[in-house]
PDB file of C-alpha atoms (C1' of nucleotides) in Angstrom:
ATOM      1  CA  MET L1196      -1.737   0.686  10.789  1.00  0.00           C
ATOM      2  CA  PRO L1197       0.455  -2.364  10.571  1.00  0.00           C
ATOM      3  CA  GLU L1198       3.600  -1.250   8.761  1.00  0.00           C
ATOM      4  CA  LEU L1199       6.779  -3.108   7.934  1.00  0.00           C
ATOM      5  CA  PRO L1200       7.867  -3.797  11.550  1.00  0.00           C
ATOM      6  CA  GLU L1201       4.458  -5.110  12.581  1.00  0.00           C
ATOM      7  CA  VAL L1202       4.083  -7.194   9.435  1.00  0.00           C
ATOM      8  CA  GLU L1203       7.578  -8.601   9.896  1.00  0.00           C
ATOM      9  CA  THR L1204       6.680  -9.490  13.491  1.00  0.00           C
ATOM     10  CA  VAL L1205       3.642 -11.355  12.202  1.00  0.00           C
ATOM     11  CA  ARG L1206       5.736 -13.054   9.533  1.00  0.00           C
ATOM     12  CA  ARG L1207       8.125 -14.487  12.082  1.00  0.00           C
ATOM     13  CA  ALA L1208       5.274 -15.915  14.116  1.00  0.00           C
ATOM     14  CA  LEU L1209       3.629 -17.389  11.031  1.00  0.00           C
ATOM     15  CA  GLU L1210       6.889 -18.931   9.903  1.00  0.00           C
ATOM     16  CA  LYS L1211       7.210 -20.708  13.242  1.00  0.00           C
ATOM     17  CA  ARG L1212       3.681 -21.930  13.344  1.00  0.00           C
ATOM     18  CA  LEU L1213       2.826 -22.636   9.706  1.00  0.00           C
ATOM     19  CA  ALA L1214       5.999 -23.720   7.922  1.00  0.00           C
ATOM     20  CA  GLY L1215       5.879 -27.416   7.125  1.00  0.00           C
ATOM     21  CA  GLY L1216       2.150 -27.628   7.729  1.00  0.00           C
ATOM     22  CA  THR L1217      -0.316 -28.867   5.162  1.00  0.00           C
ATOM     23  CA  ILE L1218      -3.392 -26.802   4.429  1.00  0.00           C
ATOM     24  CA  SER L1219      -6.551 -28.774   5.024  1.00  0.00           C
ATOM     25  CA  SER L1220      -9.021 -25.988   4.289  1.00  0.00           C
ATOM     26  CA  CYS L1221      -9.429 -22.258   3.999  1.00  0.00           C
ATOM     27  CA  ARG L1222     -12.415 -20.022   3.540  1.00  0.00           C
ATOM     28  CA  VAL L1223     -13.518 -16.423   3.801  1.00  0.00           C
ATOM     29  CA  VAL L1224     -16.257 -15.527   6.270  1.00  0.00           C
ATOM     30  CA  PRO L1225     -18.958 -13.257   4.818  1.00  0.00           C
ATOM     31  CA  PRO L1226     -19.025 -10.350   4.443  1.00  0.00           C
ATOM     32  CA  ALA L1227     -15.268 -10.914   4.396  1.00  0.00           C
ATOM     33  CA  PHE L1228     -13.122  -8.102   3.037  1.00  0.00           C
ATOM     34  CA  ASN L1229     -13.961  -4.969   1.148  1.00  0.00           C
ATOM     35  CA  ALA L1230     -11.954  -6.302  -1.815  1.00  0.00           C
ATOM     36  CA  LYS L1231     -13.085  -9.606  -3.232  1.00  0.00           C
ATOM     37  CA  THR L1232     -11.066 -12.704  -2.472  1.00  0.00           C
ATOM     38  CA  PRO L1233     -10.625 -14.965  -5.515  1.00  0.00           C
ATOM     39  CA  ALA L1234     -12.573 -18.103  -4.630  1.00  0.00           C
ATOM     40  CA  PRO L1235     -10.891 -20.403  -7.186  1.00  0.00           C
ATOM     41  CA  LEU L1236      -7.530 -19.681  -5.631  1.00  0.00           C
ATOM     42  CA  LEU L1237      -8.705 -20.769  -2.212  1.00  0.00           C
ATOM     43  CA  LYS L1238      -9.957 -24.073  -3.587  1.00  0.00           C
ATOM     44  CA  LYS L1239      -6.656 -24.752  -5.287  1.00  0.00           C
ATOM     45  CA  ILE L1240      -4.466 -24.376  -2.241  1.00  0.00           C
ATOM     46  CA  ALA L1241      -6.117 -27.051  -0.100  1.00  0.00           C
ATOM     47  CA  GLY L1242      -3.663 -29.903   0.232  1.00  0.00           C
ATOM     48  CA  ALA L1243      -0.639 -27.703  -0.358  1.00  0.00           C
ATOM     49  CA  THR L1244       2.199 -27.505   2.116  1.00  0.00           C
ATOM     50  CA  VAL L1245       3.435 -24.193   3.488  1.00  0.00           C
ATOM     51  CA  ARG L1246       7.111 -24.064   2.559  1.00  0.00           C
ATOM     52  CA  SER L1247       7.839 -20.719   4.167  1.00  0.00           C
ATOM     53  CA  VAL L1248       6.337 -17.349   4.962  1.00  0.00           C
ATOM     54  CA  SER L1249       7.898 -14.267   3.417  1.00  0.00           C
ATOM     55  CA  ARG L1250       7.172 -10.563   3.411  1.00  0.00           C
ATOM     56  CA  ARG L1251       7.266  -7.899   0.744  1.00  0.00           C
ATOM     57  CA  GLY L1252       6.532  -4.408   2.010  1.00  0.00           C
ATOM     58  CA  LYS L1253       3.364  -4.767   4.046  1.00  0.00           C
ATOM     59  CA  TYR L1254       2.329  -7.988   2.322  1.00  0.00           C
ATOM     60  CA  LEU L1255       2.689 -11.434   3.858  1.00  0.00           C
ATOM     61  CA  ILE L1256       3.202 -14.290   1.440  1.00  0.00           C
ATOM     62  CA  LEU L1257       2.607 -17.930   2.257  1.00  0.00           C
ATOM     63  CA  GLU L1258       4.851 -19.797  -0.154  1.00  0.00           C
ATOM     64  CA  LEU L1259       3.198 -23.087  -0.938  1.00  0.00           C
ATOM     65  CA  SER L1260       4.235 -26.352  -2.514  1.00  0.00           C
ATOM     66  CA  GLY L1261       3.302 -26.534  -6.158  1.00  0.00           C
ATOM     67  CA  GLY L1262       4.606 -23.035  -6.766  1.00  0.00           C
ATOM     68  CA  ARG L1263       1.508 -21.239  -5.561  1.00  0.00           C
ATOM     69  CA  ASP L1264       1.550 -18.310  -3.205  1.00  0.00           C
ATOM     70  CA  LEU L1265      -1.119 -16.912  -0.950  1.00  0.00           C
ATOM     71  CA  SER L1266      -0.752 -13.227  -0.164  1.00  0.00           C
ATOM     72  CA  LEU L1267      -2.231 -11.534   2.900  1.00  0.00           C
ATOM     73  CA  HIS L1268      -2.508  -7.829   3.589  1.00  0.00           C
ATOM     74  CA  LEU L1269      -3.569  -6.611   7.034  1.00  0.00           C
ATOM     75  CA  GLY L1270      -4.983  -3.316   5.852  1.00  0.00           C
ATOM     76  CA  MET L1271      -5.179  -1.071   8.874  1.00  0.00           C
ATOM     77  CA  SER L1272      -7.065  -3.115  11.436  1.00  0.00           C
ATOM     78  CA  GLY L1273      -6.188  -6.643  10.374  1.00  0.00           C
ATOM     79  CA  ARG L1274      -4.788  -9.105  12.863  1.00  0.00           C
ATOM     80  CA  ILE L1275      -3.625 -12.677  12.497  1.00  0.00           C
ATOM     81  CA  ALA L1276      -4.161 -14.961  15.465  1.00  0.00           C
ATOM     82  CA  PHE L1277      -4.236 -18.594  16.429  1.00  0.00           C
ATOM     83  CA  ASP L1278      -7.040 -18.061  18.910  1.00  0.00           C
ATOM     84  CA  SER L1279     -10.683 -18.530  17.934  1.00  0.00           C
ATOM     85  CA  PRO L1280     -13.261 -16.940  15.647  1.00  0.00           C
ATOM     86  CA  ASN L1281     -14.905 -13.699  16.683  1.00  0.00           C
ATOM     87  CA  PRO L1282     -17.432 -11.373  15.025  1.00  0.00           C
ATOM     88  CA  HIS L1283     -14.597  -9.753  13.033  1.00  0.00           C
ATOM     89  CA  THR L1284     -13.107 -12.931  11.656  1.00  0.00           C
ATOM     90  CA  ARG L1285     -12.908 -12.664   7.842  1.00  0.00           C
ATOM     91  CA  PHE L1286     -10.721 -15.584   6.861  1.00  0.00           C
ATOM     92  CA  ILE L1287      -9.884 -18.976   8.373  1.00  0.00           C
ATOM     93  CA  LEU L1288      -7.049 -21.224   7.247  1.00  0.00           C
ATOM     94  CA  LYS L1289      -6.586 -24.664   8.770  1.00  0.00           C
ATOM     95  CA  THR L1290      -3.493 -26.769   8.562  1.00  0.00           C
ATOM     96  CA  ASP L1291      -2.807 -30.181  10.018  1.00  0.00           C
ATOM     97  CA  ARG L1292      -1.197 -28.535  13.023  1.00  0.00           C
ATOM     98  CA  THR L1293      -2.965 -25.210  13.644  1.00  0.00           C
ATOM     99  CA  THR L1294      -5.779 -22.856  12.673  1.00  0.00           C
ATOM    100  CA  LEU L1295      -5.109 -19.312  11.555  1.00  0.00           C
ATOM    101  CA  TYR L1296      -7.752 -16.623  12.015  1.00  0.00           C
ATOM    102  CA  PHE L1297      -7.637 -13.320  10.163  1.00  0.00           C
ATOM    103  CA  HIS L1298      -9.633 -10.794  12.188  1.00  0.00           C
ATOM    104  CA  ASP L1299     -10.306  -7.439  10.577  1.00  0.00           C
ATOM    105  CA  PRO L1300     -12.913  -5.076  12.043  1.00  0.00           C
ATOM    106  CA  ARG L1301     -12.645  -2.502   9.254  1.00  0.00           C
ATOM    107  CA  ARG L1302     -12.344  -5.022   6.456  1.00  0.00           C
ATOM    108  CA  PHE L1303      -9.534  -3.170   4.681  1.00  0.00           C
ATOM    109  CA  GLY L1304      -7.445  -6.312   4.632  1.00  0.00           C
ATOM    110  CA  ARG L1305      -7.164  -8.719   1.725  1.00  0.00           C
ATOM    111  CA  VAL L1306      -6.287 -12.273   0.912  1.00  0.00           C
ATOM    112  CA  GLY L1307      -5.075 -13.755  -2.344  1.00  0.00           C
ATOM    113  CA  CYS L1308      -4.440 -10.409  -3.995  1.00  0.00           C
ATOM    114  CA  ARG L1309      -1.889  -9.689  -6.677  1.00  0.00           C
ATOM    115  CA  LEU L1310       1.005  -7.664  -5.411  1.00  0.00           C
ATOM    116  CA  PRO L1311       1.313  -4.234  -6.996  1.00  0.00           C
ATOM    117  CA  GLU L1312       4.604  -2.826  -8.211  1.00  0.00           C
ATOM    118  CA  LEU L1313       6.553  -2.156  -5.047  1.00  0.00           C
ATOM    119  CA  GLY L1314       9.654  -0.120  -4.400  1.00  0.00           C
ATOM    120  CA  PRO L1315      12.777  -1.527  -2.736  1.00  0.00           C
ATOM    121  CA  GLU L1316      12.788  -3.075   0.711  1.00  0.00           C
ATOM    122  CA  PRO L1317      14.073  -0.305   2.977  1.00  0.00           C
ATOM    123  CA  LEU L1318      16.168  -2.672   5.090  1.00  0.00           C
ATOM    124  CA  ASN L1319      17.918  -4.242   2.119  1.00  0.00           C
ATOM    125  CA  ARG L1320      21.415  -3.188   1.176  1.00  0.00           C
ATOM    126  CA  ASP L1321      20.351  -2.255  -2.325  1.00  0.00           C
ATOM    127  CA  PHE L1322      18.271   0.610  -0.948  1.00  0.00           C
ATOM    128  CA  THR L1323      20.949   3.285  -0.971  1.00  0.00           C
ATOM    129  CA  PRO L1324      20.923   7.056  -0.376  1.00  0.00           C
ATOM    130  CA  LYS L1325      21.596   7.552  -4.064  1.00  0.00           C
ATOM    131  CA  ARG L1326      18.593   5.472  -4.972  1.00  0.00           C
ATOM    132  CA  LEU L1327      16.383   7.383  -2.540  1.00  0.00           C
ATOM    133  CA  PHE L1328      17.741  10.645  -3.908  1.00  0.00           C
ATOM    134  CA  GLY L1329      16.945   9.515  -7.421  1.00  0.00           C
ATOM    135  CA  ALA L1330      13.360   8.648  -6.491  1.00  0.00           C
ATOM    136  CA  LEU L1331      12.741  11.883  -4.586  1.00  0.00           C
ATOM    137  CA  LYS L1332      14.139  14.268  -7.148  1.00  0.00           C
ATOM    138  CA  LYS L1333      11.731  13.025  -9.786  1.00  0.00           C
ATOM    139  CA  SER L1334       8.683  14.274  -7.933  1.00  0.00           C
ATOM    140  CA  ARG L1335       7.164  17.499  -6.756  1.00  0.00           C
ATOM    141  CA  ALA L1336       5.197  15.670  -4.053  1.00  0.00           C
ATOM    142  CA  SER L1337       6.056  16.083  -0.374  1.00  0.00           C
ATOM    143  CA  VAL L1338       8.824  13.909   0.982  1.00  0.00           C
ATOM    144  CA  LYS L1339       6.414  12.332   3.443  1.00  0.00           C
ATOM    145  CA  SER L1340       3.882  11.255   0.847  1.00  0.00           C
ATOM    146  CA  LEU L1341       6.745   9.820  -1.200  1.00  0.00           C
ATOM    147  CA  LEU L1342       8.014   7.792   1.749  1.00  0.00           C
ATOM    148  CA  MET L1343       4.512   6.392   2.158  1.00  0.00           C
ATOM    149  CA  ASP L1344       4.233   5.679  -1.569  1.00  0.00           C
ATOM    150  CA  GLN L1345       4.718   1.906  -1.752  1.00  0.00           C
ATOM    151  CA  GLY L1346       6.116   2.240  -5.248  1.00  0.00           C
ATOM    152  CA  VAL L1347       8.949   4.428  -3.985  1.00  0.00           C
ATOM    153  CA  VAL L1348       9.867   2.319  -0.974  1.00  0.00           C
ATOM    154  CA  ALA L1349       7.873  -0.609   0.392  1.00  0.00           C
ATOM    155  CA  GLY L1350       6.491  -0.946   3.904  1.00  0.00           C
ATOM    156  CA  ILE L1351       6.521   2.565   5.346  1.00  0.00           C
ATOM    157  CA  GLY L1352       3.312   4.164   6.637  1.00  0.00           C
ATOM    158  CA  ASN L1353       2.436   7.184   8.708  1.00  0.00           C
ATOM    159  CA  ILE L1354       4.113   6.160  11.973  1.00  0.00           C
ATOM    160  CA  TYR L1355       7.550   5.303  10.634  1.00  0.00           C
ATOM    161  CA  ALA L1356       7.613   8.053   8.015  1.00  0.00           C
ATOM    162  CA  THR L1357       6.852  10.541  10.787  1.00  0.00           C
ATOM    163  CA  GLU L1358       9.563   9.163  13.049  1.00  0.00           C
ATOM    164  CA  ALA L1359      12.225   8.864  10.359  1.00  0.00           C
ATOM    165  CA  LEU L1360      11.663  12.436   9.167  1.00  0.00           C
ATOM    166  CA  PHE L1361      11.987  13.658  12.735  1.00  0.00           C
ATOM    167  CA  SER L1362      15.232  11.756  13.268  1.00  0.00           C
ATOM    168  CA  ALA L1363      16.603  13.143  10.031  1.00  0.00           C
ATOM    169  CA  GLY L1364      15.516  16.696  10.914  1.00  0.00           C
ATOM    170  CA  ILE L1365      13.437  17.102   7.764  1.00  0.00           C
ATOM    171  CA  ARG L1366       9.956  18.591   7.668  1.00  0.00           C
ATOM    172  CA  PRO L1367       7.310  16.293   6.214  1.00  0.00           C
ATOM    173  CA  GLY L1368       5.881  18.948   3.928  1.00  0.00           C
ATOM    174  CA  ARG L1369       9.112  19.630   2.068  1.00  0.00           C
ATOM    175  CA  ALA L1370       9.074  18.726  -1.586  1.00  0.00           C
ATOM    176  CA  GLY L1371      10.899  15.479  -2.288  1.00  0.00           C
ATOM    177  CA  LYS L1372      12.975  17.166  -4.947  1.00  0.00           C
ATOM    178  CA  SER L1373      14.215  19.795  -2.474  1.00  0.00           C
ATOM    179  CA  LEU L1374      16.263  17.194  -0.590  1.00  0.00           C
ATOM    180  CA  SER L1375      19.988  17.130  -1.189  1.00  0.00           C
ATOM    181  CA  LEU L1376      22.007  13.938  -1.378  1.00  0.00           C
ATOM    182  CA  ALA L1377      23.248  14.730   2.124  1.00  0.00           C
ATOM    183  CA  ASP L1378      19.617  14.967   3.300  1.00  0.00           C
ATOM    184  CA  CYS L1379      18.976  11.569   1.740  1.00  0.00           C
ATOM    185  CA  VAL L1380      21.961  10.074   3.535  1.00  0.00           C
ATOM    186  CA  ARG L1381      20.514  11.220   6.859  1.00  0.00           C
ATOM    187  CA  LEU L1382      16.966  10.240   5.954  1.00  0.00           C
ATOM    188  CA  LEU L1383      17.898   6.786   4.777  1.00  0.00           C
ATOM    189  CA  GLY L1384      19.975   6.211   7.882  1.00  0.00           C
ATOM    190  CA  ALA L1385      17.020   7.274  10.012  1.00  0.00           C
ATOM    191  CA  ILE L1386      14.648   4.987   8.114  1.00  0.00           C
ATOM    192  CA  LYS L1387      16.911   1.982   8.574  1.00  0.00           C
ATOM    193  CA  ILE L1388      17.475   2.650  12.261  1.00  0.00           C
ATOM    194  CA  VAL L1389      13.818   3.286  13.073  1.00  0.00           C
ATOM    195  CA  LEU L1390      12.555   0.266  11.149  1.00  0.00           C
ATOM    196  CA  SER L1391      15.172  -2.173  12.369  1.00  0.00           C
ATOM    197  CA  GLN L1392      14.763  -1.070  15.964  1.00  0.00           C
ATOM    198  CA  ALA L1393      10.977  -1.388  15.648  1.00  0.00           C
ATOM    199  CA  VAL L1394      11.346  -4.884  14.199  1.00  0.00           C
ATOM    200  CA  LYS L1395      13.629  -5.782  17.080  1.00  0.00           C
ATOM    201  CA  LEU L1396      10.994  -4.598  19.552  1.00  0.00           C
ATOM    202  CA  GLY L1397       8.100  -6.361  17.873  1.00  0.00           C
ATOM    203  CA  GLY L1398       6.461  -3.277  16.353  1.00  0.00           C
ATOM    204  CA  SER L1399       4.426  -0.476  17.922  1.00  0.00           C
ATOM    205  CA  THR L1400       1.237  -1.005  19.909  1.00  0.00           C
ATOM    206  CA  LEU L1401      -0.598   2.307  20.178  1.00  0.00           C
ATOM    207  CA  ASP L1402      -3.159   2.660  22.922  1.00  0.00           C
ATOM    208  CA  ASP L1403      -6.021   2.870  20.502  1.00  0.00           C
ATOM    209  CA  GLU L1404      -5.124   0.719  17.560  1.00  0.00           C
ATOM    210  CA  GLY L1405      -3.550  -1.982  19.676  1.00  0.00           C
ATOM    211  CA  PHE L1406      -1.405  -4.114  17.407  1.00  0.00           C
ATOM    212  CA  LEU L1407      -0.905  -7.634  18.751  1.00  0.00           C
ATOM    213  CA  ASP L1408       1.225 -10.335  17.217  1.00  0.00           C
ATOM    214  CA  PRO L1409      -0.353 -13.722  16.374  1.00  0.00           C
ATOM    215  CA  PHE L1410       0.377 -14.972  19.870  1.00  0.00           C
ATOM    216  CA  GLY L1411      -1.389 -11.966  21.395  1.00  0.00           C
ATOM    217  CA  ARG L1412       1.731 -10.098  22.477  1.00  0.00           C
ATOM    218  CA  PRO L1413       1.950  -6.306  22.080  1.00  0.00           C
ATOM    219  CA  GLY L1414       4.976  -4.565  20.572  1.00  0.00           C
ATOM    220  CA  LYS L1415       7.346  -2.385  22.559  1.00  0.00           C
ATOM    221  CA  PHE L1416       8.490   0.255  20.095  1.00  0.00           C
ATOM    222  CA  GLN L1417       5.726   2.707  21.066  1.00  0.00           C
ATOM    223  CA  HIS L1418       7.905   3.681  24.049  1.00  0.00           C
ATOM    224  CA  SER L1419      10.600   4.788  21.614  1.00  0.00           C
ATOM    225  CA  LEU L1420       8.364   6.943  19.430  1.00  0.00           C
ATOM    226  CA  ASN L1421       9.704  10.491  19.485  1.00  0.00           C
ATOM    227  CA  ILE L1422       6.785  12.420  18.047  1.00  0.00           C
ATOM    228  CA  TYR L1423       4.062  10.180  16.608  1.00  0.00           C
ATOM    229  CA  GLY L1424       0.920  10.531  18.707  1.00  0.00           C
ATOM    230  CA  ARG L1425       2.598  12.990  21.095  1.00  0.00           C
ATOM    231  CA  LYS L1426       2.048  16.647  21.946  1.00  0.00           C
ATOM    232  CA  THR L1427       5.651  17.285  22.954  1.00  0.00           C
ATOM    233  CA  GLY L1428       8.757  15.551  21.708  1.00  0.00           C
ATOM    234  CA  ARG L1429      10.029  12.596  23.720  1.00  0.00           C
ATOM    235  CA  ALA L1430      13.688  13.310  23.008  1.00  0.00           C
ATOM    236  CA  CYS L1431      13.570  17.058  22.385  1.00  0.00           C
ATOM    237  CA  ALA L1432      10.691  18.115  24.708  1.00  0.00           C
ATOM    238  CA  HIS L1433       9.638  20.760  22.186  1.00  0.00           C
ATOM    239  CA  PRO L1434       5.946  21.444  21.514  1.00  0.00           C
ATOM    240  CA  LEU L1435       4.961  19.689  18.305  1.00  0.00           C
ATOM    241  CA  LYS L1436       2.826  20.869  15.435  1.00  0.00           C
ATOM    242  CA  THR L1437       0.363  19.085  13.232  1.00  0.00           C
ATOM    243  CA  THR L1438      -0.081  20.074   9.624  1.00  0.00           C
ATOM    244  CA  ARG L1439      -3.715  20.746   9.009  1.00  0.00           C
ATOM    245  CA  LYS L1440      -3.279  20.232   5.313  1.00  0.00           C
ATOM    246  CA  PRO L1441      -3.017  16.491   5.218  1.00  0.00           C
ATOM    247  CA  LEU L1442      -0.106  14.943   3.369  1.00  0.00           C
ATOM    248  CA  ALA L1443      -1.084  11.808   1.496  1.00  0.00           C
ATOM    249  CA  GLY L1444      -4.470  12.008   3.163  1.00  0.00           C
ATOM    250  CA  ARG L1445      -3.379  12.228   6.747  1.00  0.00           C
ATOM    251  CA  THR L1446      -2.331  14.817   9.228  1.00  0.00           C
ATOM    252  CA  SER L1447       1.333  15.047   9.903  1.00  0.00           C
ATOM    253  CA  ARG L1448       3.147  15.624  13.176  1.00  0.00           C
ATOM    254  CA  TYR L1449       6.473  17.410  13.239  1.00  0.00           C
ATOM    255  CA  CYS L1450       8.766  19.415  15.493  1.00  0.00           C
ATOM    256  CA  PRO L1451       9.138  22.987  14.168  1.00  0.00           C
ATOM    257  CA  GLN L1452      12.434  23.421  16.027  1.00  0.00           C
ATOM    258  CA  CYS L1453      14.161  20.165  15.125  1.00  0.00           C
ATOM    259  CA  GLN L1454      12.882  19.739  11.575  1.00  0.00           C
ATOM    260  CA  LYS L1455      13.830  22.145   8.820  1.00  0.00           C
TER     261      LYS L1455
ATOM    262  C1'  DA V 376       1.620  11.813 -16.607  1.00  0.00           C
ATOM    263  C1'  DT V 377       1.010  12.711 -12.030  1.00  0.00           C
ATOM    264  C1'  DA V 378      -0.468  14.423  -7.638  1.00  0.00           C
ATOM    265  C1'  DG V 379      -4.241  14.995  -4.905  1.00  0.00           C
ATOM    266  C1'  DG V 380      -8.763  13.541  -3.402  1.00  0.00           C
ATOM    267  C1'  DC V 381     -12.447  10.235  -2.494  1.00  0.00           C
ATOM    268  C1'  DG V 382     -14.595   5.942  -0.942  1.00  0.00           C
ATOM    269  C1'  DC V 383     -14.341   1.873   1.345  1.00  0.00           C
ATOM    270  C1'  DC V 384     -15.318   0.483   6.800  1.00  0.00           C
ATOM    271  C1'  DT V 385     -16.099   0.602  11.820  1.00  0.00           C
ATOM    272  C1'  DG V 386     -14.364   1.329  16.633  1.00  0.00           C
ATOM    273  C1'  DT V 387     -13.050   4.920  19.487  1.00  0.00           C
ATOM    274  C1'  DA V 388     -12.737   9.571  21.045  1.00  0.00           C
ATOM    275  C1'  DA V 389     -14.127  14.068  21.227  1.00  0.00           C
ATOM    276  C1'  DG V 390     -17.895  17.379  21.162  1.00  0.00           C
ATOM    277  C1'  DC V 391     -22.591  19.174  22.227  1.00  0.00           C
TER     278       DC V 391
ATOM    279  C1'  DT X1200     -25.580  11.320  30.304  1.00  0.00           C
ATOM    280  C1'  DG X1201     -26.693  10.182  25.662  1.00  0.00           C
ATOM    281  C1'  DC X1202     -26.374  11.319  21.235  1.00  0.00           C
ATOM    282  C1'  DT X1203     -23.790  12.929  17.081  1.00  0.00           C
ATOM    283  C1'  DT X1204     -19.744  13.825  14.550  1.00  0.00           C
ATOM    284  C1'  DA X1205     -14.898  13.433  13.462  1.00  0.00           C
ATOM    285  C1'  DC X1206     -11.150  10.781  12.843  1.00  0.00           C
ATOM    286  C1'  DA X1207      -7.993   7.085  11.906  1.00  0.00           C
ATOM    287  C1'  DG X1208      -5.825   4.709   7.869  1.00  0.00           C
ATOM    288  C1'  DG X1209      -3.914   1.463   3.183  1.00  0.00           C
ATOM    289  C1'  DC X1210      -4.987   1.216  -1.122  1.00  0.00           C
ATOM    290  C1'  DG X1211      -7.388   1.419  -5.625  1.00  0.00           C
ATOM    291  C1'  DC X1212      -9.559   4.333  -8.511  1.00  0.00           C
ATOM    292  C1'  DC X1213     -10.833   8.729 -10.408  1.00  0.00           C
ATOM    293  C1'  DT X1214      -9.959  13.334 -12.040  1.00  0.00           C
ATOM    294  C1'  DA X1215      -7.933  17.901 -13.074  1.00  0.00           C
TER     295       DA X1215
END
DNA sequence: ATAGGCGCCTGTAAGC
DNA sequence: TGCTTACAGGCGCCTA
């Protein structure tokens, strides 16, 4: 569930709280994550200082002294907090100034993983309509599954792909290669607006999945969602449809009147 | 080569 | 009301 805006919100909090701190210890809490965490790595980083916290797509990266990095991925239910351990705590990292808890009920998160090949950062200037056009025209897959493909563009998941496609007036099931350059101009503009606005508002906190930042604060972008999780459009008031054939493994909401 | 599907996991919601 | 089932979802891996 956490996508680029939520992960960026977490990054900013971590930067404030961790940068400059020295790691005194870190450990995974069995049964930890579904994917194995490399134990040798965790031993090596004790004593290192956190220089800064960066983000790449949906990955958080603690940049440490000595040139080592520690990556974190929240999966879909992961949450970073400075509170206290609970039955879902999978990872604990202590510094000389604070303790970080990684809670993850579904255990889809990971720590210390290698980053896969990722596409461009959607909010960077080098992600241009032409580049998006070039990526989409190579594939017969649906435009929505391509937007959620982290190798095409990094950080977009179901919520923001759904919203961006609505804003651009493009149906999620359309083949990527069917989009014109003009479509890509609109789509890229929509992606940048939706993501940057969501970052500004601290991400989206859905009723059920309840994203909270590390200080326990919910996001505010859910009030701006036009179609995700809704039966009628917020802006257009049209009845929405859900594709029964899942795209990239999930059902897809769209407005049959506004999206062509 | 690539696109689609499955499995991982568990809390919540819907259904009987 | 209490139980069962479906669903949500990122990502790695598998297969046609």
